[in-house]
Amino acid sequence: MSIISDQKGMVVWLYGLSGAGKTTISLLLKQKLENDGLFVICLDGDELRSGINKDLTFTENDREENIRRAAEIARLMLLNNIITICSFITPLQKHRALAAGIIGESYAEVFIECPLDVCQTRDVKGLYKKAQANQITHFTGISSEFEIPANPELIIHTATETPVECMEKVYRYIEPLLKGI
Ligand code: ADP
């Protein structure tokens, strides 16, 4: 019997500012879990927005719809015993509650924390520069709100630790959940 057929699904939901490190950590975590013989997929905000969600803008309503669709996809993966790592800014508490509610059990929420000025310095996609020049509107942290979670389930500080250290913290957190659920 293969290891994969024994696996239980779960959803790991990474949220935080653009450039905080969600995608970087998700890819490292995927690799690590695959080394354990698990089947993992990544759902990334940028990828969904360039395809299935390309009809959506960054208004509050559309952001909510973006999260709703992502969470519904993740739920379908979960039903198929797949481990899904989601990387979405998920700016408001109500968005996180929406995702948590849709997915239900076997869900871990991780705040990928990085100060705004560090994200701006990194400016991986050049978006902060554009947002500051008003070439992009509704940009999280600049012209659109990001609500700092009051009681995050798990918080990872990417400005003070390496990507691998950050990934390992997430891994250690979800490891018992993967074994226990
Ligand atoms: P997001 O998906 O949150 O928009 P990305 O993963 O695309 O962010 O970009 C984060 C950038 O920050 C990458 O260039 C990455 O190499 C860098 N970085 C520096 N330190 C860390 C860390 N500890 N964790 C994750 N990314 C980090």
Short mmCIF file of N, CA and C and ligand atoms in Angstrom, two decimals:
data_model
loop_
_atom_site.label_atom_id
_atom_site.label_comp_id
_atom_site.label_asym_id
_atom_site.label_seq_id
_atom_site.Cartn_x
_atom_site.Cartn_y
_atom_site.Cartn_z
N MET A 1 0.86 -1.20 0.00
CA MET A 1 0.00 0.00 0.00
C MET A 1 0.90 1.25 0.00
N SER A 2 0.53 2.24 -0.77
CA SER A 2 1.39 3.42 -0.81
C SER A 2 1.11 4.32 0.38
N ILE A 3 2.11 5.14 0.70
CA ILE A 3 1.96 6.09 1.81
C ILE A 3 0.84 7.07 1.48
N ILE A 4 0.80 7.48 0.19
CA ILE A 4 -0.15 8.51 -0.22
C ILE A 4 -1.59 8.10 0.07
N SER A 5 -1.92 6.82 -0.14
CA SER A 5 -3.31 6.42 0.06
C SER A 5 -3.72 6.53 1.53
N ASP A 6 -2.72 6.56 2.44
CA ASP A 6 -3.03 6.67 3.87
C ASP A 6 -3.15 8.11 4.34
N GLN A 7 -2.82 9.03 3.50
CA GLN A 7 -2.73 10.40 4.00
C GLN A 7 -4.11 11.01 4.24
N LYS A 8 -4.16 11.82 5.30
CA LYS A 8 -5.36 12.60 5.57
C LYS A 8 -5.11 14.00 5.04
N GLY A 9 -6.14 14.59 4.49
CA GLY A 9 -5.97 15.94 3.97
C GLY A 9 -5.94 16.98 5.08
N MET A 10 -5.36 18.11 4.77
CA MET A 10 -5.51 19.27 5.64
C MET A 10 -5.26 20.54 4.83
N VAL A 11 -5.73 21.65 5.36
CA VAL A 11 -5.50 22.93 4.69
C VAL A 11 -4.65 23.80 5.62
N VAL A 12 -3.54 24.29 5.07
CA VAL A 12 -2.69 25.22 5.80
C VAL A 12 -2.87 26.57 5.13
N TRP A 13 -3.41 27.51 5.86
CA TRP A 13 -3.77 28.80 5.26
C TRP A 13 -2.78 29.87 5.73
N LEU A 14 -1.91 30.32 4.81
CA LEU A 14 -0.92 31.35 5.14
C LEU A 14 -1.48 32.71 4.74
N TYR A 15 -1.45 33.65 5.66
CA TYR A 15 -1.96 34.98 5.33
C TYR A 15 -1.00 36.06 5.84
N GLY A 16 -1.03 37.20 5.17
CA GLY A 16 -0.14 38.30 5.54
C GLY A 16 0.04 39.21 4.34
N LEU A 17 0.79 40.27 4.56
CA LEU A 17 0.97 41.30 3.52
C LEU A 17 1.64 40.74 2.26
N SER A 18 1.46 41.44 1.16
CA SER A 18 2.18 41.10 -0.06
C SER A 18 3.69 41.23 0.22
N GLY A 19 4.43 40.24 -0.15
CA GLY A 19 5.87 40.27 0.07
C GLY A 19 6.29 39.77 1.45
N ALA A 20 5.32 39.36 2.25
CA ALA A 20 5.65 38.89 3.61
C ALA A 20 6.40 37.56 3.58
N GLY A 21 6.13 36.76 2.54
CA GLY A 21 6.85 35.48 2.43
C GLY A 21 5.95 34.26 2.31
N LYS A 22 4.68 34.47 2.06
CA LYS A 22 3.73 33.35 2.00
C LYS A 22 4.12 32.34 0.93
N THR A 23 4.36 32.82 -0.29
CA THR A 23 4.66 31.91 -1.39
C THR A 23 5.98 31.17 -1.14
N THR A 24 6.97 31.92 -0.68
CA THR A 24 8.29 31.32 -0.41
C THR A 24 8.16 30.19 0.60
N ILE A 25 7.45 30.45 1.68
CA ILE A 25 7.30 29.44 2.74
C ILE A 25 6.45 28.27 2.24
N SER A 26 5.42 28.58 1.45
CA SER A 26 4.55 27.49 0.97
C SER A 26 5.33 26.52 0.09
N LEU A 27 6.22 27.05 -0.74
CA LEU A 27 6.98 26.16 -1.64
C LEU A 27 7.98 25.31 -0.86
N LEU A 28 8.60 25.92 0.15
CA LEU A 28 9.54 25.15 0.99
C LEU A 28 8.80 24.07 1.78
N LEU A 29 7.62 24.43 2.27
CA LEU A 29 6.83 23.48 3.06
C LEU A 29 6.34 22.32 2.18
N LYS A 30 5.95 22.66 0.97
CA LYS A 30 5.49 21.63 0.03
C LYS A 30 6.61 20.60 -0.20
N GLN A 31 7.82 21.14 -0.43
CA GLN A 31 8.98 20.28 -0.66
C GLN A 31 9.22 19.36 0.53
N LYS A 32 9.16 19.95 1.72
CA LYS A 32 9.42 19.20 2.96
C LYS A 32 8.38 18.08 3.13
N LEU A 33 7.13 18.40 2.91
CA LEU A 33 6.07 17.40 3.08
C LEU A 33 6.17 16.32 2.00
N GLU A 34 6.56 16.74 0.81
CA GLU A 34 6.75 15.74 -0.27
C GLU A 34 7.88 14.78 0.07
N ASN A 35 8.90 15.30 0.74
CA ASN A 35 9.99 14.42 1.18
C ASN A 35 9.49 13.38 2.18
N ASP A 36 8.41 13.70 2.88
CA ASP A 36 7.79 12.74 3.80
C ASP A 36 6.88 11.77 3.06
N GLY A 37 6.78 11.92 1.75
CA GLY A 37 5.94 11.01 0.96
C GLY A 37 4.49 11.47 0.85
N LEU A 38 4.24 12.72 1.19
CA LEU A 38 2.85 13.22 1.16
C LEU A 38 2.55 13.93 -0.16
N PHE A 39 1.26 13.97 -0.49
CA PHE A 39 0.84 14.64 -1.72
C PHE A 39 0.29 16.02 -1.34
N VAL A 40 0.90 17.03 -1.93
CA VAL A 40 0.63 18.41 -1.50
C VAL A 40 0.39 19.30 -2.71
N ILE A 41 -0.56 20.20 -2.61
CA ILE A 41 -0.66 21.22 -3.65
C ILE A 41 -0.62 22.61 -2.99
N CYS A 42 -0.20 23.58 -3.79
CA CYS A 42 -0.20 24.96 -3.33
C CYS A 42 -1.26 25.73 -4.11
N LEU A 43 -2.04 26.51 -3.39
CA LEU A 43 -2.97 27.44 -4.04
C LEU A 43 -2.46 28.84 -3.72
N ASP A 44 -2.17 29.60 -4.75
CA ASP A 44 -1.54 30.90 -4.54
C ASP A 44 -2.45 32.01 -5.05
N GLY A 45 -2.55 33.07 -4.26
CA GLY A 45 -3.42 34.19 -4.62
C GLY A 45 -3.13 34.72 -6.02
N ASP A 46 -1.86 34.92 -6.32
CA ASP A 46 -1.51 35.49 -7.64
C ASP A 46 -1.96 34.55 -8.76
N GLU A 47 -1.79 33.26 -8.54
CA GLU A 47 -2.17 32.30 -9.59
C GLU A 47 -3.68 32.24 -9.78
N LEU A 48 -4.42 32.25 -8.69
CA LEU A 48 -5.89 32.23 -8.84
C LEU A 48 -6.37 33.50 -9.52
N ARG A 49 -5.74 34.61 -9.14
CA ARG A 49 -6.18 35.89 -9.71
C ARG A 49 -5.83 36.00 -11.19
N SER A 50 -4.84 35.26 -11.65
CA SER A 50 -4.52 35.33 -13.08
C SER A 50 -5.37 34.35 -13.89
N GLY A 51 -6.15 33.52 -13.21
CA GLY A 51 -6.96 32.54 -13.92
C GLY A 51 -8.40 32.53 -13.44
N ILE A 52 -8.71 31.57 -12.60
CA ILE A 52 -10.10 31.37 -12.18
C ILE A 52 -10.76 32.62 -11.59
N ASN A 53 -9.96 33.48 -10.96
CA ASN A 53 -10.52 34.68 -10.32
C ASN A 53 -10.20 35.95 -11.08
N LYS A 54 -9.94 35.85 -12.38
CA LYS A 54 -9.49 37.08 -13.06
C LYS A 54 -10.61 38.08 -13.30
N ASP A 55 -11.83 37.67 -13.02
CA ASP A 55 -12.95 38.61 -13.09
C ASP A 55 -13.04 39.48 -11.83
N LEU A 56 -12.22 39.21 -10.83
CA LEU A 56 -12.34 39.93 -9.56
C LEU A 56 -11.34 41.07 -9.44
N THR A 57 -11.79 42.14 -8.76
CA THR A 57 -10.91 43.29 -8.49
C THR A 57 -10.45 43.22 -7.03
N PHE A 58 -10.01 44.35 -6.50
CA PHE A 58 -9.53 44.36 -5.12
C PHE A 58 -10.46 45.15 -4.20
N THR A 59 -11.68 45.35 -4.62
CA THR A 59 -12.66 45.97 -3.71
C THR A 59 -12.94 44.98 -2.58
N GLU A 60 -13.57 45.48 -1.53
CA GLU A 60 -13.81 44.60 -0.38
C GLU A 60 -14.68 43.39 -0.76
N ASN A 61 -15.70 43.65 -1.56
CA ASN A 61 -16.58 42.54 -1.96
C ASN A 61 -15.83 41.50 -2.79
N ASP A 62 -15.02 41.99 -3.72
CA ASP A 62 -14.29 41.06 -4.58
C ASP A 62 -13.20 40.31 -3.81
N ARG A 63 -12.62 40.97 -2.85
CA ARG A 63 -11.62 40.28 -2.02
C ARG A 63 -12.30 39.13 -1.27
N GLU A 64 -13.50 39.40 -0.81
CA GLU A 64 -14.23 38.36 -0.09
C GLU A 64 -14.55 37.19 -1.02
N GLU A 65 -14.96 37.52 -2.24
CA GLU A 65 -15.28 36.47 -3.21
C GLU A 65 -14.02 35.67 -3.58
N ASN A 66 -12.89 36.38 -3.67
CA ASN A 66 -11.61 35.73 -3.95
C ASN A 66 -11.31 34.67 -2.88
N ILE A 67 -11.51 35.04 -1.63
CA ILE A 67 -11.25 34.12 -0.52
C ILE A 67 -12.29 32.99 -0.52
N ARG A 68 -13.54 33.33 -0.79
CA ARG A 68 -14.59 32.31 -0.77
C ARG A 68 -14.27 31.21 -1.80
N ARG A 69 -13.90 31.62 -3.00
CA ARG A 69 -13.60 30.63 -4.04
C ARG A 69 -12.37 29.80 -3.68
N ALA A 70 -11.36 30.48 -3.16
CA ALA A 70 -10.13 29.76 -2.77
C ALA A 70 -10.45 28.73 -1.70
N ALA A 71 -11.25 29.14 -0.73
CA ALA A 71 -11.58 28.23 0.38
C ALA A 71 -12.43 27.06 -0.13
N GLU A 72 -13.31 27.33 -1.07
CA GLU A 72 -14.14 26.24 -1.62
C GLU A 72 -13.26 25.24 -2.37
N ILE A 73 -12.28 25.74 -3.10
CA ILE A 73 -11.36 24.84 -3.82
C ILE A 73 -10.57 24.01 -2.79
N ALA A 74 -10.08 24.69 -1.76
CA ALA A 74 -9.30 23.99 -0.73
C ALA A 74 -10.16 22.92 -0.05
N ARG A 75 -11.43 23.23 0.16
CA ARG A 75 -12.33 22.25 0.79
C ARG A 75 -12.49 21.00 -0.08
N LEU A 76 -12.57 21.23 -1.39
CA LEU A 76 -12.69 20.08 -2.30
C LEU A 76 -11.42 19.23 -2.26
N MET A 77 -10.28 19.89 -2.15
CA MET A 77 -9.01 19.15 -2.04
C MET A 77 -9.01 18.32 -0.76
N LEU A 78 -9.47 18.95 0.31
CA LEU A 78 -9.53 18.28 1.62
C LEU A 78 -10.38 17.02 1.55
N LEU A 79 -11.51 17.12 0.87
CA LEU A 79 -12.40 15.96 0.72
C LEU A 79 -11.70 14.83 -0.02
N ASN A 80 -10.67 15.18 -0.79
CA ASN A 80 -9.91 14.18 -1.54
C ASN A 80 -8.59 13.81 -0.86
N ASN A 81 -8.51 14.12 0.45
CA ASN A 81 -7.33 13.77 1.26
C ASN A 81 -6.03 14.42 0.78
N ILE A 82 -6.17 15.58 0.22
CA ILE A 82 -4.98 16.29 -0.28
C ILE A 82 -4.58 17.35 0.75
N ILE A 83 -3.28 17.52 0.92
CA ILE A 83 -2.79 18.60 1.78
C ILE A 83 -2.63 19.84 0.90
N THR A 84 -3.30 20.90 1.28
CA THR A 84 -3.31 22.11 0.46
C THR A 84 -2.74 23.27 1.26
N ILE A 85 -1.74 23.92 0.67
CA ILE A 85 -1.16 25.10 1.31
C ILE A 85 -1.65 26.32 0.54
N CYS A 86 -2.42 27.16 1.23
CA CYS A 86 -3.02 28.33 0.59
C CYS A 86 -2.23 29.58 0.97
N SER A 87 -1.91 30.40 -0.02
CA SER A 87 -1.21 31.67 0.24
C SER A 87 -2.07 32.81 -0.27
N PHE A 88 -2.74 33.45 0.64
CA PHE A 88 -3.62 34.57 0.30
C PHE A 88 -3.44 35.67 1.33
N ILE A 89 -3.43 36.91 0.89
CA ILE A 89 -3.27 38.02 1.85
C ILE A 89 -4.33 37.92 2.95
N THR A 90 -5.55 37.61 2.56
CA THR A 90 -6.67 37.44 3.52
C THR A 90 -6.67 38.60 4.52
N PRO A 91 -6.90 39.82 4.04
CA PRO A 91 -6.59 41.01 4.85
C PRO A 91 -7.45 41.23 6.09
N LEU A 92 -8.71 40.83 6.03
CA LEU A 92 -9.59 41.15 7.15
C LEU A 92 -9.94 39.91 7.97
N GLN A 93 -10.23 40.16 9.23
CA GLN A 93 -10.61 39.07 10.12
C GLN A 93 -11.81 38.30 9.54
N LYS A 94 -12.74 39.05 8.94
CA LYS A 94 -13.93 38.36 8.42
C LYS A 94 -13.57 37.44 7.24
N HIS A 95 -12.52 37.78 6.50
CA HIS A 95 -12.07 36.90 5.41
C HIS A 95 -11.51 35.59 5.99
N ARG A 96 -10.75 35.75 7.08
CA ARG A 96 -10.16 34.54 7.71
C ARG A 96 -11.27 33.68 8.30
N ALA A 97 -12.26 34.33 8.87
CA ALA A 97 -13.38 33.58 9.45
C ALA A 97 -14.16 32.87 8.34
N LEU A 98 -14.27 33.53 7.20
CA LEU A 98 -14.97 32.93 6.06
C LEU A 98 -14.25 31.65 5.60
N ALA A 99 -12.95 31.76 5.43
CA ALA A 99 -12.16 30.59 4.99
C ALA A 99 -12.27 29.48 6.02
N ALA A 100 -12.09 29.83 7.29
CA ALA A 100 -12.15 28.82 8.36
C ALA A 100 -13.52 28.13 8.37
N GLY A 101 -14.57 28.90 8.17
CA GLY A 101 -15.93 28.35 8.19
C GLY A 101 -16.19 27.42 7.02
N ILE A 102 -15.70 27.78 5.85
CA ILE A 102 -15.91 26.94 4.66
C ILE A 102 -15.14 25.63 4.79
N ILE A 103 -13.92 25.74 5.27
CA ILE A 103 -13.06 24.55 5.30
C ILE A 103 -13.40 23.63 6.48
N GLY A 104 -13.70 24.23 7.62
CA GLY A 104 -14.10 23.41 8.77
C GLY A 104 -12.90 22.79 9.47
N GLU A 105 -12.99 21.50 9.74
CA GLU A 105 -11.90 20.84 10.48
C GLU A 105 -10.68 20.66 9.59
N SER A 106 -9.60 20.25 10.21
CA SER A 106 -8.34 20.00 9.48
C SER A 106 -7.85 21.26 8.79
N TYR A 107 -7.88 22.34 9.54
CA TYR A 107 -7.52 23.65 9.01
C TYR A 107 -6.55 24.31 9.99
N ALA A 108 -5.43 24.82 9.48
CA ALA A 108 -4.48 25.55 10.32
C ALA A 108 -4.22 26.90 9.68
N GLU A 109 -4.29 27.93 10.49
CA GLU A 109 -4.16 29.29 9.99
C GLU A 109 -2.85 29.89 10.50
N VAL A 110 -2.03 30.39 9.60
CA VAL A 110 -0.70 30.88 10.00
C VAL A 110 -0.52 32.32 9.53
N PHE A 111 -0.25 33.20 10.48
CA PHE A 111 0.00 34.61 10.15
C PHE A 111 1.48 34.75 9.76
N ILE A 112 1.71 35.06 8.49
CA ILE A 112 3.08 35.30 8.01
C ILE A 112 3.33 36.79 8.20
N GLU A 113 4.02 37.09 9.31
CA GLU A 113 4.16 38.48 9.74
C GLU A 113 5.47 39.08 9.24
N CYS A 114 5.34 40.28 8.70
CA CYS A 114 6.53 41.02 8.28
C CYS A 114 6.15 42.50 8.29
N PRO A 115 6.96 43.36 8.92
CA PRO A 115 6.60 44.78 8.95
C PRO A 115 6.45 45.36 7.54
N LEU A 116 5.51 46.29 7.43
CA LEU A 116 5.24 46.88 6.11
C LEU A 116 6.50 47.46 5.47
N ASP A 117 7.33 48.12 6.27
CA ASP A 117 8.53 48.76 5.66
C ASP A 117 9.48 47.70 5.08
N VAL A 118 9.53 46.53 5.70
CA VAL A 118 10.39 45.46 5.16
C VAL A 118 9.78 44.93 3.85
N CYS A 119 8.47 44.75 3.84
CA CYS A 119 7.80 44.29 2.61
C CYS A 119 8.04 45.30 1.49
N GLN A 120 8.00 46.58 1.85
CA GLN A 120 8.20 47.63 0.85
C GLN A 120 9.64 47.62 0.33
N THR A 121 10.57 47.35 1.21
CA THR A 121 11.97 47.28 0.79
C THR A 121 12.19 46.08 -0.12
N ARG A 122 11.56 44.95 0.28
CA ARG A 122 11.69 43.75 -0.58
C ARG A 122 11.05 44.02 -1.95
N ASP A 123 9.88 44.57 -1.92
CA ASP A 123 9.06 44.87 -3.10
C ASP A 123 9.28 43.88 -4.25
N VAL A 124 9.06 42.61 -3.91
CA VAL A 124 9.35 41.48 -4.82
C VAL A 124 8.76 41.68 -6.22
N LYS A 125 7.53 42.20 -6.25
CA LYS A 125 6.85 42.31 -7.56
C LYS A 125 6.77 43.76 -8.04
N GLY A 126 7.42 44.66 -7.35
CA GLY A 126 7.40 46.07 -7.74
C GLY A 126 6.05 46.74 -7.51
N LEU A 127 5.20 46.08 -6.72
CA LEU A 127 3.83 46.58 -6.55
C LEU A 127 3.74 47.72 -5.54
N TYR A 128 4.61 47.70 -4.51
CA TYR A 128 4.55 48.78 -3.51
C TYR A 128 4.91 50.11 -4.15
N LYS A 129 5.91 50.08 -5.03
CA LYS A 129 6.32 51.30 -5.73
C LYS A 129 5.14 51.85 -6.54
N LYS A 130 4.47 50.94 -7.23
CA LYS A 130 3.32 51.36 -8.05
C LYS A 130 2.18 51.88 -7.17
N ALA A 131 1.96 51.20 -6.05
CA ALA A 131 0.86 51.62 -5.16
C ALA A 131 1.14 53.01 -4.60
N GLN A 132 2.42 53.25 -4.27
CA GLN A 132 2.76 54.56 -3.73
C GLN A 132 2.65 55.67 -4.77
N ALA A 133 2.83 55.30 -6.01
CA ALA A 133 2.69 56.27 -7.11
C ALA A 133 1.24 56.34 -7.60
N ASN A 134 0.35 55.71 -6.83
CA ASN A 134 -1.09 55.68 -7.17
C ASN A 134 -1.37 55.03 -8.52
N GLN A 135 -0.47 54.17 -8.96
CA GLN A 135 -0.72 53.44 -10.22
C GLN A 135 -1.56 52.20 -9.95
N ILE A 136 -1.62 51.80 -8.68
CA ILE A 136 -2.49 50.69 -8.27
C ILE A 136 -3.33 51.21 -7.11
N THR A 137 -4.62 50.93 -7.16
CA THR A 137 -5.47 51.33 -6.03
C THR A 137 -5.81 50.10 -5.20
N HIS A 138 -6.39 50.32 -4.05
CA HIS A 138 -6.80 49.23 -3.15
C HIS A 138 -5.63 48.28 -2.84
N PHE A 139 -4.45 48.83 -2.63
CA PHE A 139 -3.31 47.94 -2.37
C PHE A 139 -3.13 47.74 -0.86
N THR A 140 -3.12 46.47 -0.46
CA THR A 140 -3.09 46.15 0.98
C THR A 140 -1.87 46.76 1.66
N GLY A 141 -2.13 47.45 2.77
CA GLY A 141 -1.06 48.05 3.55
C GLY A 141 -0.82 49.50 3.15
N ILE A 142 -1.25 49.86 1.94
CA ILE A 142 -1.03 51.23 1.45
C ILE A 142 -2.38 51.95 1.33
N SER A 143 -3.26 51.38 0.55
CA SER A 143 -4.54 52.04 0.32
C SER A 143 -5.71 51.09 0.62
N SER A 144 -5.42 50.02 1.27
CA SER A 144 -6.45 49.05 1.65
C SER A 144 -6.00 48.41 2.95
N GLU A 145 -6.96 48.18 3.83
CA GLU A 145 -6.60 47.77 5.19
C GLU A 145 -6.11 46.32 5.31
N PHE A 146 -5.15 46.14 6.19
CA PHE A 146 -4.81 44.78 6.64
C PHE A 146 -5.04 44.76 8.15
N GLU A 147 -5.93 43.93 8.59
CA GLU A 147 -6.21 43.83 10.03
C GLU A 147 -5.24 42.86 10.68
N ILE A 148 -4.44 43.38 11.61
CA ILE A 148 -3.53 42.51 12.35
C ILE A 148 -4.39 41.59 13.23
N PRO A 149 -4.16 40.29 13.16
CA PRO A 149 -5.00 39.39 13.97
C PRO A 149 -4.77 39.60 15.46
N ALA A 150 -5.85 39.58 16.22
CA ALA A 150 -5.73 39.80 17.67
C ALA A 150 -5.12 38.58 18.34
N ASN A 151 -5.56 37.40 17.94
CA ASN A 151 -5.08 36.16 18.56
C ASN A 151 -4.70 35.14 17.51
N PRO A 152 -3.60 35.38 16.79
CA PRO A 152 -3.27 34.43 15.73
C PRO A 152 -2.98 33.03 16.29
N GLU A 153 -3.43 32.04 15.54
CA GLU A 153 -3.21 30.65 15.94
C GLU A 153 -1.71 30.36 15.94
N LEU A 154 -1.03 30.84 14.93
CA LEU A 154 0.43 30.70 14.84
C LEU A 154 0.95 31.92 14.09
N ILE A 155 2.04 32.50 14.60
CA ILE A 155 2.61 33.68 13.95
C ILE A 155 4.08 33.40 13.60
N ILE A 156 4.45 33.74 12.38
CA ILE A 156 5.81 33.50 11.89
C ILE A 156 6.39 34.84 11.48
N HIS A 157 7.56 35.18 12.01
CA HIS A 157 8.18 36.48 11.74
C HIS A 157 9.24 36.34 10.67
N THR A 158 8.92 36.77 9.47
CA THR A 158 9.86 36.52 8.37
C THR A 158 10.97 37.56 8.27
N ALA A 159 10.84 38.67 9.01
CA ALA A 159 11.90 39.69 8.93
C ALA A 159 13.10 39.31 9.78
N THR A 160 12.89 38.40 10.72
CA THR A 160 13.97 38.09 11.66
C THR A 160 14.46 36.65 11.58
N GLU A 161 13.81 35.86 10.71
CA GLU A 161 14.27 34.48 10.58
C GLU A 161 14.39 34.12 9.10
N THR A 162 15.15 33.09 8.81
CA THR A 162 15.34 32.71 7.41
C THR A 162 14.09 31.98 6.91
N PRO A 163 13.93 31.93 5.58
CA PRO A 163 12.78 31.19 5.04
C PRO A 163 12.72 29.75 5.54
N VAL A 164 13.87 29.09 5.62
CA VAL A 164 13.86 27.68 6.06
C VAL A 164 13.45 27.58 7.54
N GLU A 165 13.96 28.49 8.36
CA GLU A 165 13.55 28.49 9.78
C GLU A 165 12.04 28.70 9.90
N CYS A 166 11.53 29.62 9.11
CA CYS A 166 10.09 29.91 9.14
C CYS A 166 9.30 28.67 8.72
N MET A 167 9.72 28.07 7.63
CA MET A 167 9.02 26.88 7.13
C MET A 167 9.03 25.78 8.20
N GLU A 168 10.18 25.61 8.87
CA GLU A 168 10.27 24.53 9.85
C GLU A 168 9.33 24.76 11.03
N LYS A 169 9.12 26.02 11.37
CA LYS A 169 8.16 26.31 12.46
C LYS A 169 6.75 25.91 12.05
N VAL A 170 6.40 26.21 10.80
CA VAL A 170 5.06 25.82 10.33
C VAL A 170 4.97 24.29 10.29
N TYR A 171 6.03 23.68 9.80
CA TYR A 171 6.07 22.21 9.70
C TYR A 171 5.87 21.57 11.08
N ARG A 172 6.61 22.08 12.06
CA ARG A 172 6.51 21.50 13.41
C ARG A 172 5.10 21.67 13.98
N TYR A 173 4.48 22.79 13.61
CA TYR A 173 3.12 23.05 14.09
C TYR A 173 2.10 22.10 13.48
N ILE A 174 2.24 21.84 12.18
CA ILE A 174 1.21 21.01 11.53
C ILE A 174 1.50 19.51 11.63
N GLU A 175 2.74 19.16 11.95
CA GLU A 175 3.13 17.74 11.98
C GLU A 175 2.19 16.89 12.85
N PRO A 176 1.95 17.32 14.11
CA PRO A 176 1.04 16.49 14.94
C PRO A 176 -0.38 16.47 14.37
N LEU A 177 -0.79 17.55 13.73
CA LEU A 177 -2.15 17.58 13.16
C LEU A 177 -2.24 16.58 12.02
N LEU A 178 -1.18 16.48 11.24
CA LEU A 178 -1.17 15.55 10.11
C LEU A 178 -1.20 14.10 10.59
N LYS A 179 -0.52 13.89 11.71
CA LYS A 179 -0.46 12.51 12.23
C LYS A 179 -1.72 12.16 13.02
N GLY A 180 -2.24 13.19 13.71
CA GLY A 180 -3.32 12.93 14.65
C GLY A 180 -4.72 12.94 14.05
N ILE A 181 -4.93 13.66 12.97
CA ILE A 181 -6.31 13.81 12.49
C ILE A 181 -6.77 12.58 11.72
P1 ADP B 1 4.12 36.79 -0.62
O1 ADP B 1 3.78 35.46 -1.22
O2 ADP B 1 3.75 36.89 0.83
O3 ADP B 1 3.65 37.96 -1.42
P2 ADP B 1 6.79 36.16 -1.50
O4 ADP B 1 7.07 34.80 -0.91
O5 ADP B 1 6.37 36.25 -2.93
O6 ADP B 1 5.71 36.90 -0.57
O7 ADP B 1 8.06 37.10 -1.30
C1 ADP B 1 8.75 37.18 -0.09
C2 ADP B 1 10.19 37.64 -0.36
O8 ADP B 1 10.85 37.80 0.89
C3 ADP B 1 10.98 36.65 -1.16
O9 ADP B 1 11.84 37.36 -2.04
C4 ADP B 1 11.80 35.92 -0.08
O10 ADP B 1 13.02 35.41 -0.56
C5 ADP B 1 12.05 37.03 0.92
N1 ADP B 1 12.24 36.57 2.30
C6 ADP B 1 13.22 37.00 3.13
N2 ADP B 1 13.13 36.39 4.33
C7 ADP B 1 12.08 35.55 4.26
C8 ADP B 1 11.50 34.63 5.18
N3 ADP B 1 11.98 34.46 6.41
N4 ADP B 1 10.42 33.93 4.79
C9 ADP B 1 9.91 34.09 3.53
N5 ADP B 1 10.41 34.93 2.63
C10 ADP B 1 11.49 35.67 2.96
#
